[in-house]
mmCIF file of C-alpha atoms and ligand atoms in Angstrom:
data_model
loop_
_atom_site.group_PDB
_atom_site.id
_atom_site.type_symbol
_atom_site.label_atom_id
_atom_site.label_comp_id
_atom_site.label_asym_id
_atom_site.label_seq_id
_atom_site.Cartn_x
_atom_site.Cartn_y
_atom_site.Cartn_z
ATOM 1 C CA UNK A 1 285.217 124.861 232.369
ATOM 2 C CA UNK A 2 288.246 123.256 232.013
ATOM 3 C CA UNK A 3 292.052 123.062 232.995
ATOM 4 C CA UNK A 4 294.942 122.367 230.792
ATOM 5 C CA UNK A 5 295.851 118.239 230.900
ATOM 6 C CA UNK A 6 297.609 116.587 228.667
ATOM 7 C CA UNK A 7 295.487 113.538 227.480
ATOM 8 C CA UNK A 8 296.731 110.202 229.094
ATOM 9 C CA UNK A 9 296.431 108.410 225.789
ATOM 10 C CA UNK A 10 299.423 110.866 224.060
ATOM 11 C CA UNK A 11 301.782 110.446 227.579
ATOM 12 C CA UNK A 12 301.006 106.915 227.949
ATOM 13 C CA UNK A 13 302.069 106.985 224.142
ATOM 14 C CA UNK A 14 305.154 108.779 224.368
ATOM 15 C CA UNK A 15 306.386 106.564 227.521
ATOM 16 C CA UNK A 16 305.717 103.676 225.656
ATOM 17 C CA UNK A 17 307.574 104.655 222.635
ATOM 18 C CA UNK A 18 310.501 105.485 225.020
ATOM 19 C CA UNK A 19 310.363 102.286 227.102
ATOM 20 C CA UNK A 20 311.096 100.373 223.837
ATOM 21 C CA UNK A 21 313.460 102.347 222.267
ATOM 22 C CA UNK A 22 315.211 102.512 225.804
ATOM 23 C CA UNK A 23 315.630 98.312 225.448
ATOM 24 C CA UNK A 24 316.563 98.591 222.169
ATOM 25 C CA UNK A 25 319.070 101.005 222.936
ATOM 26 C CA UNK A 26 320.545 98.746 225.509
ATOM 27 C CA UNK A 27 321.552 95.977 223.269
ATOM 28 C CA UNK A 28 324.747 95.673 221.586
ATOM 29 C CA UNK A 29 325.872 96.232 218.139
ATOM 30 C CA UNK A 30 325.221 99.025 215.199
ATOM 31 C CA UNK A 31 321.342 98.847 215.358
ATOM 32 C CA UNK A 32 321.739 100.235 219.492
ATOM 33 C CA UNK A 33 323.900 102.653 218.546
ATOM 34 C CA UNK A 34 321.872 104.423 216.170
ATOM 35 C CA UNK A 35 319.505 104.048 218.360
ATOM 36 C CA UNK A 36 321.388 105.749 221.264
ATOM 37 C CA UNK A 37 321.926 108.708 218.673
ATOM 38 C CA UNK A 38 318.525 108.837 217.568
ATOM 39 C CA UNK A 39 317.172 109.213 221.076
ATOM 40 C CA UNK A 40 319.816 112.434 221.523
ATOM 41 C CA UNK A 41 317.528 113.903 219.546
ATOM 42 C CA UNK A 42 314.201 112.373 220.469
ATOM 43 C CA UNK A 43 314.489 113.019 224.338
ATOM 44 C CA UNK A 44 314.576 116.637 224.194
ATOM 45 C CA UNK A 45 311.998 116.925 221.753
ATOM 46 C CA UNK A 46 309.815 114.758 223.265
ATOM 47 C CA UNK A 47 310.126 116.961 226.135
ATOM 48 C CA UNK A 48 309.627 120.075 224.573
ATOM 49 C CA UNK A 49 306.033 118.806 222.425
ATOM 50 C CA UNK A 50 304.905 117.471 226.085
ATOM 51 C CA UNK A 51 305.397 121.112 227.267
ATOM 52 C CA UNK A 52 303.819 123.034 224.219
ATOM 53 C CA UNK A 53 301.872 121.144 222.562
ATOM 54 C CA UNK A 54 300.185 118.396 224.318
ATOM 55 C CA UNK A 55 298.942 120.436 227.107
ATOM 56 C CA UNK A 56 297.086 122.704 224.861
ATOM 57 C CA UNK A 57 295.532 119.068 223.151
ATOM 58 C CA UNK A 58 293.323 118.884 226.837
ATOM 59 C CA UNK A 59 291.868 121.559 225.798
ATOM 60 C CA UNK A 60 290.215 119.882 222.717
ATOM 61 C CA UNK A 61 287.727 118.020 223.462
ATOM 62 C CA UNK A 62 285.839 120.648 226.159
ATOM 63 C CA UNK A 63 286.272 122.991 223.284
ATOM 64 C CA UNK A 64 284.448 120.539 220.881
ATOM 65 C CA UNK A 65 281.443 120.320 223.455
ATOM 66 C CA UNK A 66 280.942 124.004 223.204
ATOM 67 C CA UNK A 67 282.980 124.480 226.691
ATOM 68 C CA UNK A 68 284.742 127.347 227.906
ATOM 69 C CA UNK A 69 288.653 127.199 229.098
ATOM 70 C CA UNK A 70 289.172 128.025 232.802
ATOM 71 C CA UNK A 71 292.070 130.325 231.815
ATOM 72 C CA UNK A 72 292.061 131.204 228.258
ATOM 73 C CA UNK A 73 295.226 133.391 229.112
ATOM 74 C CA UNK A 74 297.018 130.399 229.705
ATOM 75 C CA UNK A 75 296.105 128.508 226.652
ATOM 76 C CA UNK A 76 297.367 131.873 224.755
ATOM 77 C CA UNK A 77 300.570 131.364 226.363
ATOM 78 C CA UNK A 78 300.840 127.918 225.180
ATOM 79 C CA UNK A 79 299.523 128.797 221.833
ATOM 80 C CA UNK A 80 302.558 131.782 222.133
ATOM 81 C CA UNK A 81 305.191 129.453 222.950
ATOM 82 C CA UNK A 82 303.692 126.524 220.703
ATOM 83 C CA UNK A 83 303.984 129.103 217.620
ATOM 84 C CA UNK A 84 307.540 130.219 217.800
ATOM 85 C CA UNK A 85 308.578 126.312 218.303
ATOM 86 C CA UNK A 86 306.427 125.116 215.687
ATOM 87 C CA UNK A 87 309.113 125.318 212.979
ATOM 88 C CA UNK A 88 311.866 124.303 215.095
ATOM 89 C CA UNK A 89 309.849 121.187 216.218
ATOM 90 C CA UNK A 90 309.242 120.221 212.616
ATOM 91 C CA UNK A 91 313.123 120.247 212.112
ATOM 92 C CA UNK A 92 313.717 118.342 214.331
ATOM 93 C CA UNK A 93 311.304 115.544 212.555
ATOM 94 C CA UNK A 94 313.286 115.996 209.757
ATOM 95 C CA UNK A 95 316.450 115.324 211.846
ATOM 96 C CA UNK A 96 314.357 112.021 213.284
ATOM 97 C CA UNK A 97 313.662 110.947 210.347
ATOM 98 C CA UNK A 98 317.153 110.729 209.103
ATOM 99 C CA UNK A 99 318.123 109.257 212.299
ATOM 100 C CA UNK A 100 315.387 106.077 211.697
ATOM 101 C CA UNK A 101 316.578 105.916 208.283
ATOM 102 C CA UNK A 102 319.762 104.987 210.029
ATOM 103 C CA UNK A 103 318.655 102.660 212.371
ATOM 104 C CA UNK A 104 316.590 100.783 209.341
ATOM 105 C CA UNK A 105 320.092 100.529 207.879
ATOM 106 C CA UNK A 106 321.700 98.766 210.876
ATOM 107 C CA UNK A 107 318.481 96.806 211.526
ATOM 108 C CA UNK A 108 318.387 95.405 207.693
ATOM 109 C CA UNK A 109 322.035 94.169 207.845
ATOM 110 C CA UNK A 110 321.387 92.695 210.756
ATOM 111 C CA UNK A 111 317.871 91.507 210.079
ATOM 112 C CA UNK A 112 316.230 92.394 213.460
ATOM 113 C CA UNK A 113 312.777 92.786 212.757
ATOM 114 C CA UNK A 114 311.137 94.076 215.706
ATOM 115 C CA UNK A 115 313.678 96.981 215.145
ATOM 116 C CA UNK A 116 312.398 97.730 211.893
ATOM 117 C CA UNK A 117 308.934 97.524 213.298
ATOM 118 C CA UNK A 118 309.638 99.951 215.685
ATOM 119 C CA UNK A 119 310.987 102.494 213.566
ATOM 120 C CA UNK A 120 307.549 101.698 211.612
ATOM 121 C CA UNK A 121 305.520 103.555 214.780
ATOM 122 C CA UNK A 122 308.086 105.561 215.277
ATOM 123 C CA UNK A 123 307.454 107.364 212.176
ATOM 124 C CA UNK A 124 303.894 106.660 212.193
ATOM 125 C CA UNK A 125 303.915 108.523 215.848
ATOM 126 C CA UNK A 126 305.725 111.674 214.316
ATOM 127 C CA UNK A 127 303.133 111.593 210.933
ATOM 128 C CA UNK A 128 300.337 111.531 213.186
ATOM 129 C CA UNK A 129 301.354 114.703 215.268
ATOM 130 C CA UNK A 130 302.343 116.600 212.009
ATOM 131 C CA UNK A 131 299.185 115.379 210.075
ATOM 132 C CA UNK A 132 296.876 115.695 213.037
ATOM 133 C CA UNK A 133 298.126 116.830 216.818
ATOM 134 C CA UNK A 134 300.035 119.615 215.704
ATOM 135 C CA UNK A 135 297.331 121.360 213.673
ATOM 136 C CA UNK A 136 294.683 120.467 216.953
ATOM 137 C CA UNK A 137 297.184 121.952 219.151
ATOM 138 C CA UNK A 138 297.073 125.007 216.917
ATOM 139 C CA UNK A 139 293.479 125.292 216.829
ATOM 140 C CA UNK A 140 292.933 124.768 220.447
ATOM 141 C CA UNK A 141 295.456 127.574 220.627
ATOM 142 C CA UNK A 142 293.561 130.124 218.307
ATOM 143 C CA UNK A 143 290.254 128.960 219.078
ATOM 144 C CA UNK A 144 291.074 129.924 222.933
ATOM 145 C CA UNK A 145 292.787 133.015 221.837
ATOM 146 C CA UNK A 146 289.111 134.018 220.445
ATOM 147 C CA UNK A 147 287.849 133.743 222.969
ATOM 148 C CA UNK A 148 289.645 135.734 225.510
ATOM 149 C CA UNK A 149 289.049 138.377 222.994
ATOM 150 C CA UNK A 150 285.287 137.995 223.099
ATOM 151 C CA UNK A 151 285.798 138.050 226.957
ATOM 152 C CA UNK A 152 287.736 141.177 226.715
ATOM 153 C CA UNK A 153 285.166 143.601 225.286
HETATM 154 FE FE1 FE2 B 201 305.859 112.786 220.041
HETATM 155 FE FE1 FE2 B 202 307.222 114.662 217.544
#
């Protein structure tokens, strides 16, 4: 049995990621402001994948041991809610991506490496959800949905 929690790993990730774009935000010039408009963006959506999507991902790894969910109603509502976000979600990836392209703009003229690197995991943090989280997050979600049908008969 299990209960829906977020893996540490992906918060501690996502506060990370925030702490240092935060700093970088806070400096002057053109790199910090496109860095202030990228994180209009990244804030809310950063909020919305830790609300539909990473919960379901503490599902994952009881599910790979063969374990039931506590409350595979639940996980369908995730998986519900998860769904009809999914393309929205994926815009707005497109949208970040445009925004680091920006900030790699400002950073080159201005040569700050460690804001180039940053947009580096930046994008590799938004590759790995589309490449791998998002899909897990989906398959928790219909894997659970299975079996609260098995359940129901
Ligand atoms: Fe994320
Ligand atoms: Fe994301």
């Amino acid at each position: 049995m299990t209960v829906l929690k977020t893996p540490e790993s992906l918060t501690k990730e996502h506060r990370e990621l925030f702490h240092k774009l935060g700093k970088l935000a806070a400096e002057k010039g053109e790199t910090a402001r496109e860095v202030k408009e990228l994180l209009t963006v990244l804030e809310p959506h950063f909020e919305k994948e830790e609300e539909a999507a990473m919960p379901l991902l503490g599902a994952l790894r009881p599910l790979s041991e063969g374990k039931m969910v506590r409350d595979p109603s639940e996980v369908s509502s995730l998986h519900r809610k998860f769904t009809s976000e999914y393309p929205e979600m994926l815009e707005e990836h497109n949208q970040v991506k445009r925004l680091i392209d920006n900030v790699r703009n400002a950073a080159k003229k201005a040569q700050d490496e460690s804001a180039l690197a940053m947009m580096d995991e930046l994008e590799h943090h938004a590759a790995v959800e589309e490449e791998v989280l998002y899909p897990a997050a989906m398959l928790v979600g219909a894997m659970a949905s299975v079996g609260a049908k098995v359940r129901a008969q």
